Coordinates of N, CA and C in Angstrom, one line a residue:
X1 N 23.9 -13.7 -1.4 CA 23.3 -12.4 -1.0 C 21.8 -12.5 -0.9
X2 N 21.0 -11.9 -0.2 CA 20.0 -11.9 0.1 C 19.5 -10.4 -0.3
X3 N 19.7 -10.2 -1.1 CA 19.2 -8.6 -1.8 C 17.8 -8.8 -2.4
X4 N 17.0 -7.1 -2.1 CA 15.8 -7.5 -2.5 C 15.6 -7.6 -4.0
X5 N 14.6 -7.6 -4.7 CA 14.3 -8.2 -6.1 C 13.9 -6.9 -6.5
X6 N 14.9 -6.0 -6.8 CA 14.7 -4.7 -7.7 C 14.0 -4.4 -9.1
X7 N 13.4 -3.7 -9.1 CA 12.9 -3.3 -10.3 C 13.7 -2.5 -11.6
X8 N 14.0 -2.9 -12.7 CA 14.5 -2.2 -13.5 C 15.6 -1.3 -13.3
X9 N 16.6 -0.7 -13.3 CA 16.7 0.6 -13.2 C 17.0 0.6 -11.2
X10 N 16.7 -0.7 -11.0 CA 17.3 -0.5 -9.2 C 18.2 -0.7 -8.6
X11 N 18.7 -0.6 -7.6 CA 19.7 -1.8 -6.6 C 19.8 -1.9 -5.6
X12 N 19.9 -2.9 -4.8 CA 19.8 -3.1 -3.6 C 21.5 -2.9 -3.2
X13 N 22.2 -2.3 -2.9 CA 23.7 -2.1 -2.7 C 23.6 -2.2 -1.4
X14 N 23.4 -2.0 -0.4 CA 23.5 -2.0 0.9 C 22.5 -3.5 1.7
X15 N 22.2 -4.0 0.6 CA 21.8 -5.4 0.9 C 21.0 -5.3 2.7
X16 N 20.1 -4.6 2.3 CA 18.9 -4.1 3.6 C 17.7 -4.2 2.7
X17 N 17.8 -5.0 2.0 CA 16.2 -5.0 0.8 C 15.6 -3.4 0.4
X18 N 16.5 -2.4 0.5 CA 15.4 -1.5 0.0 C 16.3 -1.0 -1.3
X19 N 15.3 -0.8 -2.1 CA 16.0 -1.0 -3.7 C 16.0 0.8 -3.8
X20 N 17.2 1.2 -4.7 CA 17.5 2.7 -4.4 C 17.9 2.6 -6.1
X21 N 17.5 3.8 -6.7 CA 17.7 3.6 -8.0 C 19.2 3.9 -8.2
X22 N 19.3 2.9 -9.5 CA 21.3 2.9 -9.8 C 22.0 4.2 -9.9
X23 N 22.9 4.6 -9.3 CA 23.3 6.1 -9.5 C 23.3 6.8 -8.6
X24 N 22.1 6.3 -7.2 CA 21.9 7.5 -6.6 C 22.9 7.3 -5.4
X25 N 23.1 6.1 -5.3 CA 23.3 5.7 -3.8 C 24.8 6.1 -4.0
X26 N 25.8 6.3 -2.5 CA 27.2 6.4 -2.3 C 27.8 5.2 -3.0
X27 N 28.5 5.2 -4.2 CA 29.2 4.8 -4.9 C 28.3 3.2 -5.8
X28 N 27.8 4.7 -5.9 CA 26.8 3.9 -7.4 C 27.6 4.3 -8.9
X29 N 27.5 4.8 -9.7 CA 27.7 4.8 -10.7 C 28.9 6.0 -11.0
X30 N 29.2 6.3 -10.0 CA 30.3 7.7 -10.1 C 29.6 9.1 -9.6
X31 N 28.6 9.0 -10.2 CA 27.7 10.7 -10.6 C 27.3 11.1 -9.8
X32 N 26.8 12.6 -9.2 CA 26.7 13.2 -8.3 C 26.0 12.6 -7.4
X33 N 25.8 12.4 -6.3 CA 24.6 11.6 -5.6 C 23.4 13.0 -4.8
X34 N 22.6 12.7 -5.4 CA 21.2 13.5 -5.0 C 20.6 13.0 -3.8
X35 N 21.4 12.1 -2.9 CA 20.7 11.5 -1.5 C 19.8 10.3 -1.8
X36 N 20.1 9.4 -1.1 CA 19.2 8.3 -1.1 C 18.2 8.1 -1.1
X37 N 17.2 7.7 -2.0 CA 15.6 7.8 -2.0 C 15.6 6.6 -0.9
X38 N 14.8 7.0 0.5 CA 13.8 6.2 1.4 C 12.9 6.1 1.8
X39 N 12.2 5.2 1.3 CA 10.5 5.6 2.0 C 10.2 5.5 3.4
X40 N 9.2 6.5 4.0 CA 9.3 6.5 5.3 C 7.6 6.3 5.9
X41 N 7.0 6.1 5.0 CA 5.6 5.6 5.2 C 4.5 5.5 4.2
X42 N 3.6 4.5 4.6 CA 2.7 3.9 3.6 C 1.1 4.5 4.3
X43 N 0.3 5.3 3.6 CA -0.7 5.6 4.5 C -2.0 5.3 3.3
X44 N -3.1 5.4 4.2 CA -4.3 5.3 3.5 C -4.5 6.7 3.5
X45 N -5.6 7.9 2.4 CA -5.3 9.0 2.7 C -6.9 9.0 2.2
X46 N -7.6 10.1 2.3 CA -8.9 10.0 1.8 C -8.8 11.1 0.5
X47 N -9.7 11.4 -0.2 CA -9.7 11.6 -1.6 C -9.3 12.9 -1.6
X48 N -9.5 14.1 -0.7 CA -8.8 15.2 -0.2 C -7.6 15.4 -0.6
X49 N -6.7 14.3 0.1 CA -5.5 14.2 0.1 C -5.0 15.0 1.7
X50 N -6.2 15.4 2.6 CA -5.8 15.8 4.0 C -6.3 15.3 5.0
X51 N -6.6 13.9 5.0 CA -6.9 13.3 6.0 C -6.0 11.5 6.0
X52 N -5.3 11.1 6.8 CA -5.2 9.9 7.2 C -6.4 9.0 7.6
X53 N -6.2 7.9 6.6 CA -7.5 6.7 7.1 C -7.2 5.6 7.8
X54 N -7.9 5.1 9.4 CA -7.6 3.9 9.1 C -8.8 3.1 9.6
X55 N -9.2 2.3 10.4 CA -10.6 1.8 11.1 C -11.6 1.3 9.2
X56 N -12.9 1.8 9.9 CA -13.8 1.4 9.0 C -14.0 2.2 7.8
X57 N -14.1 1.9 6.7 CA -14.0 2.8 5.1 C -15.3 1.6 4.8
X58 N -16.2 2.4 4.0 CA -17.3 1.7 3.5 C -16.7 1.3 1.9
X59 N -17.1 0.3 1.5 CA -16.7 0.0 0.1 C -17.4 1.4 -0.7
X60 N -16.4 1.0 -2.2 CA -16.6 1.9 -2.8 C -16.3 3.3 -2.9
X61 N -15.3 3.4 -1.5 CA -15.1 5.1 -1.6 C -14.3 5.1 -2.2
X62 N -13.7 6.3 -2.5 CA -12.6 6.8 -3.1 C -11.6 7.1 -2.6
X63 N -10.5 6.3 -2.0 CA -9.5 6.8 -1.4 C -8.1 6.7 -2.1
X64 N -7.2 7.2 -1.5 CA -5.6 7.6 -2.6 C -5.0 6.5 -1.2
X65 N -4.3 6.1 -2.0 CA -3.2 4.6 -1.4 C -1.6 5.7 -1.4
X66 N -0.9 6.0 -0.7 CA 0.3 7.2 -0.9 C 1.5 6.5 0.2
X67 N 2.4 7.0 -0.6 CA 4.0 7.0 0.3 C 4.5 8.0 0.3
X68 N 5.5 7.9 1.7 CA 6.3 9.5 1.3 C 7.6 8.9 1.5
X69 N 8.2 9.5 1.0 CA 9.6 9.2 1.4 C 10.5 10.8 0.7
X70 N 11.7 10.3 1.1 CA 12.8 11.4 0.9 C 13.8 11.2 -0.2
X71 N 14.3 11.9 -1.3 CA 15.1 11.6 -2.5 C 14.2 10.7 -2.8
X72 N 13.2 11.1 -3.7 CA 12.4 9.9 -4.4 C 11.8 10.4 -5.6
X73 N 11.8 11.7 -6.1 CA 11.5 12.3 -6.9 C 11.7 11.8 -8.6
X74 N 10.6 11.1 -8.8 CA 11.2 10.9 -10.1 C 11.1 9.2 -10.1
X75 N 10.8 8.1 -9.0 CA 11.0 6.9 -8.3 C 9.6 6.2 -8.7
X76 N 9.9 5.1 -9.1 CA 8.3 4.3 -9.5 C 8.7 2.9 -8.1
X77 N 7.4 3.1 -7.2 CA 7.6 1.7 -6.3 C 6.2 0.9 -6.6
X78 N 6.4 -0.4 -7.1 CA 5.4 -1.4 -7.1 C 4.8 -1.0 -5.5
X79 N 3.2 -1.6 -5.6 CA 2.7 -1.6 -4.5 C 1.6 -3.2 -4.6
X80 N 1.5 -3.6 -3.2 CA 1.4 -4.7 -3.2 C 0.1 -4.5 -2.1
X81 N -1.3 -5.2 -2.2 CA -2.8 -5.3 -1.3 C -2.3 -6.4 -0.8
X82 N -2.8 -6.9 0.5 CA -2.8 -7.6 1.3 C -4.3 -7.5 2.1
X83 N -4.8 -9.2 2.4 CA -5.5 -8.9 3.1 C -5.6 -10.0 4.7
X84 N -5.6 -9.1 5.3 CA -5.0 -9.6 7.1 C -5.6 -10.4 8.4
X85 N -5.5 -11.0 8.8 CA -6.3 -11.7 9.9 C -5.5 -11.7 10.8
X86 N -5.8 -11.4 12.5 CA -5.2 -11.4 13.5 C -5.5 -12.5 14.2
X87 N -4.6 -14.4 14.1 CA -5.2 -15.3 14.6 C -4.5 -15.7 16.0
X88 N -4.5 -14.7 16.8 CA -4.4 -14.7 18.3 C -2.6 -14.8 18.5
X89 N -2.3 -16.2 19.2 CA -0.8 -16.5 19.7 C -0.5 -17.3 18.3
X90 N -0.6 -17.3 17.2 CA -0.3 -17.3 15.7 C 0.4 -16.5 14.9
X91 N 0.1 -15.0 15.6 CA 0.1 -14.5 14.8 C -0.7 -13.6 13.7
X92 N -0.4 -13.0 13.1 CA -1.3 -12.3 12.0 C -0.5 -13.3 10.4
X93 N -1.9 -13.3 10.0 CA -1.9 -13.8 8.6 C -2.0 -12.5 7.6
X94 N -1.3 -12.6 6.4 CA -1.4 -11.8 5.2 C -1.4 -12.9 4.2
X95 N -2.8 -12.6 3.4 CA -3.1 -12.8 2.2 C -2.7 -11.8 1.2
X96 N -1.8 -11.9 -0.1 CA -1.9 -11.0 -0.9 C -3.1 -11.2 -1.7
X97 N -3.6 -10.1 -2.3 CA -4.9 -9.9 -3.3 C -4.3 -9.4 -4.7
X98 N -4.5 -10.1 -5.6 CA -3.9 -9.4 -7.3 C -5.3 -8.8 -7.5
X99 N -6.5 -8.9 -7.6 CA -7.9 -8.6 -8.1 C -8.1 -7.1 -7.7
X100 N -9.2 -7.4 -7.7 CA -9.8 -5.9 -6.9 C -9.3 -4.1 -7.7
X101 N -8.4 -4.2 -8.7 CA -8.1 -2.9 -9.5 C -7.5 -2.2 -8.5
X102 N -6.4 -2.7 -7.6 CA -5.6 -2.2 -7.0 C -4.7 -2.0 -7.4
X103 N -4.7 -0.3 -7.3 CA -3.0 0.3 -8.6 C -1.7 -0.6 -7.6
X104 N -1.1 -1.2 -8.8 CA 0.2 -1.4 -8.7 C 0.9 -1.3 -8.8
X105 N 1.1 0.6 -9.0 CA 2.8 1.3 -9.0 C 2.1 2.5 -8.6
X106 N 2.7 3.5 -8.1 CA 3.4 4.6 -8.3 C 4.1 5.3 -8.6
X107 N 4.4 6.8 -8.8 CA 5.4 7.3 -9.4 C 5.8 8.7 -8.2
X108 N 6.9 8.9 -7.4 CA 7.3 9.9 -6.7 C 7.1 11.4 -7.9
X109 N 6.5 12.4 -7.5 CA 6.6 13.4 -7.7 C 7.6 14.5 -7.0
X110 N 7.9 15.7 -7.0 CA 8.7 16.5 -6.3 C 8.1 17.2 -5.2
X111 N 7.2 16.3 -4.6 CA 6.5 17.1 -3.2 C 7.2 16.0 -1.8
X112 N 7.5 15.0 -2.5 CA 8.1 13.8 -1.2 C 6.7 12.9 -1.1
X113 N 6.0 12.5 -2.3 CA 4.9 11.8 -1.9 C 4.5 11.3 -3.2
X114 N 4.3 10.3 -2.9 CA 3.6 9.2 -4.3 C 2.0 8.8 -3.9
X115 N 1.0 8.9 -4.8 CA -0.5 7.9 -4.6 C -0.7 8.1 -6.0
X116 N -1.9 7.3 -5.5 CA -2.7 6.9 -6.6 C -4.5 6.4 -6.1
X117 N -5.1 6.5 -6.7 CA -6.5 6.4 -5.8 C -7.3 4.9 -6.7
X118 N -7.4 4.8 -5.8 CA -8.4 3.8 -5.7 C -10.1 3.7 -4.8
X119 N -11.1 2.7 -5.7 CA -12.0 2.9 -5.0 C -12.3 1.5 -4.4
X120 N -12.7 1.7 -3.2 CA -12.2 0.4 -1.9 C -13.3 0.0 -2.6
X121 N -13.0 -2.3 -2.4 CA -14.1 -3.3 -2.9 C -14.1 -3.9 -1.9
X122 N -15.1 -4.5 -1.5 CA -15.1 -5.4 -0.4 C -15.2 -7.0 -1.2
X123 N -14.2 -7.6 0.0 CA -14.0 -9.0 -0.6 C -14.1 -10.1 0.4
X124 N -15.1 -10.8 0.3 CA -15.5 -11.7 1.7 C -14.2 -12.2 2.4
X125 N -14.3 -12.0 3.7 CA -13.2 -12.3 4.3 C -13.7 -13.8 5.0
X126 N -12.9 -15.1 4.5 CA -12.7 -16.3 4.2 C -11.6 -16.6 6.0
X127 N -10.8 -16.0 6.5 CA -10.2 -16.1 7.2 C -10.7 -16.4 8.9
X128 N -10.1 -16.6 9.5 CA -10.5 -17.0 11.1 C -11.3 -15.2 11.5
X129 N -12.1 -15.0 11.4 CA -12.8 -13.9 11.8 C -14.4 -13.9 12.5
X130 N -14.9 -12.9 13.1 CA -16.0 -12.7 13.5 C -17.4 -12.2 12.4
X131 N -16.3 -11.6 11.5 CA -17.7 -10.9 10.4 C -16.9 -11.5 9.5
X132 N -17.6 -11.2 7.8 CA -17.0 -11.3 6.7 C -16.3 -10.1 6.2
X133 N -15.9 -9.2 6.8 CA -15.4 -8.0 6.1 C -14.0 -7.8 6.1
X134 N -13.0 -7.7 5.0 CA -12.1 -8.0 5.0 C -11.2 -6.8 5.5
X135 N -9.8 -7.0 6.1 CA -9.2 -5.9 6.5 C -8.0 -5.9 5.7
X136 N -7.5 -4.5 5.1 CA -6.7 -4.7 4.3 C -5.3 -3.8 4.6
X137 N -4.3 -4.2 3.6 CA -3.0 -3.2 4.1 C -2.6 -3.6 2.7
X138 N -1.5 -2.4 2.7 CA -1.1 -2.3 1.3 C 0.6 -2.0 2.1
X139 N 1.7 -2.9 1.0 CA 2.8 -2.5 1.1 C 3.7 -2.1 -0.1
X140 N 4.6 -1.5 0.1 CA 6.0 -1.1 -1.0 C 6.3 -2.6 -0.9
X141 N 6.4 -3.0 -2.3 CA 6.9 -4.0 -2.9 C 8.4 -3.9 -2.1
X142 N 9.2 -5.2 -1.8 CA 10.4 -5.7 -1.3 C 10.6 -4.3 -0.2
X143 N 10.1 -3.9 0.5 CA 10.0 -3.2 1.5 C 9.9 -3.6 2.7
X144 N 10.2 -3.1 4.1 CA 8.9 -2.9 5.3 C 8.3 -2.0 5.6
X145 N 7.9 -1.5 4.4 CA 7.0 -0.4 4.3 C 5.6 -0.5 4.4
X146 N 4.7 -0.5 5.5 CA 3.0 -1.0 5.7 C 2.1 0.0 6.1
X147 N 0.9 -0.1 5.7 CA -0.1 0.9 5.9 C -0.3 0.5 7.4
X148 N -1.4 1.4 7.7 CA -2.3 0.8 8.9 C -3.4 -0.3 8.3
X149 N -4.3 -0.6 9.2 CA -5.2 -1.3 9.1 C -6.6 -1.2 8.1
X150 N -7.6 -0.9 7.4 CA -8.4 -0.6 6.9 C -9.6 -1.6 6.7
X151 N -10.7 -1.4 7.3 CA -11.5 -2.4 7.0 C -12.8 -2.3 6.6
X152 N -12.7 -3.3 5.4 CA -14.0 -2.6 4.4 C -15.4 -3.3 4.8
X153 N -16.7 -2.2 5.1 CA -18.0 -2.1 5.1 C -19.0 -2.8 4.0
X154 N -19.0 -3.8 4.1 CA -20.3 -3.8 3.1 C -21.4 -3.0 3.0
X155 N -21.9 -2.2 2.1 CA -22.8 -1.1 2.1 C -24.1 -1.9 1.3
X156 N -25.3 -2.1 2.4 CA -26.3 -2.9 2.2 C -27.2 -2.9 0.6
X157 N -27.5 -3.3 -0.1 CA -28.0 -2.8 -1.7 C -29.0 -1.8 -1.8
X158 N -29.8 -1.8 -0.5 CA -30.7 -0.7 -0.4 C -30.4 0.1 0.7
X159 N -29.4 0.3 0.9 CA -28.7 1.5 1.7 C -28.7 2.9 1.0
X160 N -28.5 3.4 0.1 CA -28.3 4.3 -0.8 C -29.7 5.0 -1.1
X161 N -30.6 3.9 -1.4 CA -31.7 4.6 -2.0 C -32.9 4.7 -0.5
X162 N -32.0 4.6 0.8 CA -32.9 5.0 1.7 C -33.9 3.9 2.3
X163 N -34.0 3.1 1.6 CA -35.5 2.0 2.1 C -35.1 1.2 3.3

């Protein structure tokens, strides 16, 4: 089987990699089924919580990393940074990033939406590119669940104080 690598408390039953907690799914554990938790998108969101981000974010802001999905209430999904290069008829490259104090889980609440905030770091982008500024995406762990694009600003050391 090729089932995805569930977290605790999960299962991949329908062997589509998306991990559905034990119980919930049609003929999980017997017990009533409350609808299948599915996530239906991964967004960048700004600190608000009412705007979609994607293009240029200067390091340092404060943005919320969020998913929504449906039956998920109560649902912890690992989240995974990535950082991206578009190398023409290659392909795009994804680097994962562990560093940088990128939250690594979530937890669904009862609104249909999971985040957690973070404040964007810029990390020299090493990759086939024109500048060093890295572009990042974040996904649901064993998912194809993917943000848009985001790419971080280096904000000059004397930018702030005007000189």
């Amino acid at each position: 089987k090729c089932n995805a690598e569930c977290s605790n408390g999960y299962e991949d039953p329908d062997n589509d990699k998306v991990c559905t907690q034990i119980g919930t799914s049609p003929g999980g554990t017997g017990q009533p089924s409350t609808g299948e938790c599915r996530l239906t998108k991964a967004m960048w969101v700004d600190i608000t919580g009412r705007n979609q981000l994607n293009g240029n974010v200067n390091e340092n802001t404060k943005v919320n990393v969020a998913l929504q999905g449906q039956n998920c209430q109560g649902q912890r999904f690992n989240l995974e940074l990535y950082e991206t290069d578009d190398r023409g008829l290659l392909g795009k490259s994804f680097e994962k990033i562990t560093a940088l104090n990128f939250p690594n889980q979530v937890v669904f609440g009862d609104q249909g939406v999971a985040f957690a905030e973070w404040e964007v770091k810029w990390l020299e982008d090493t990759g086939i590119t024109s500048d060093n500024d890295p572009e990042f995406v974040f996904r649901a762990a064993n998912t194809n669940i993917e943000s848009s694009v985001i790419i971080v600003k280096k904000i000059p050391k004397n930018w702030e104080s005007g000189d």
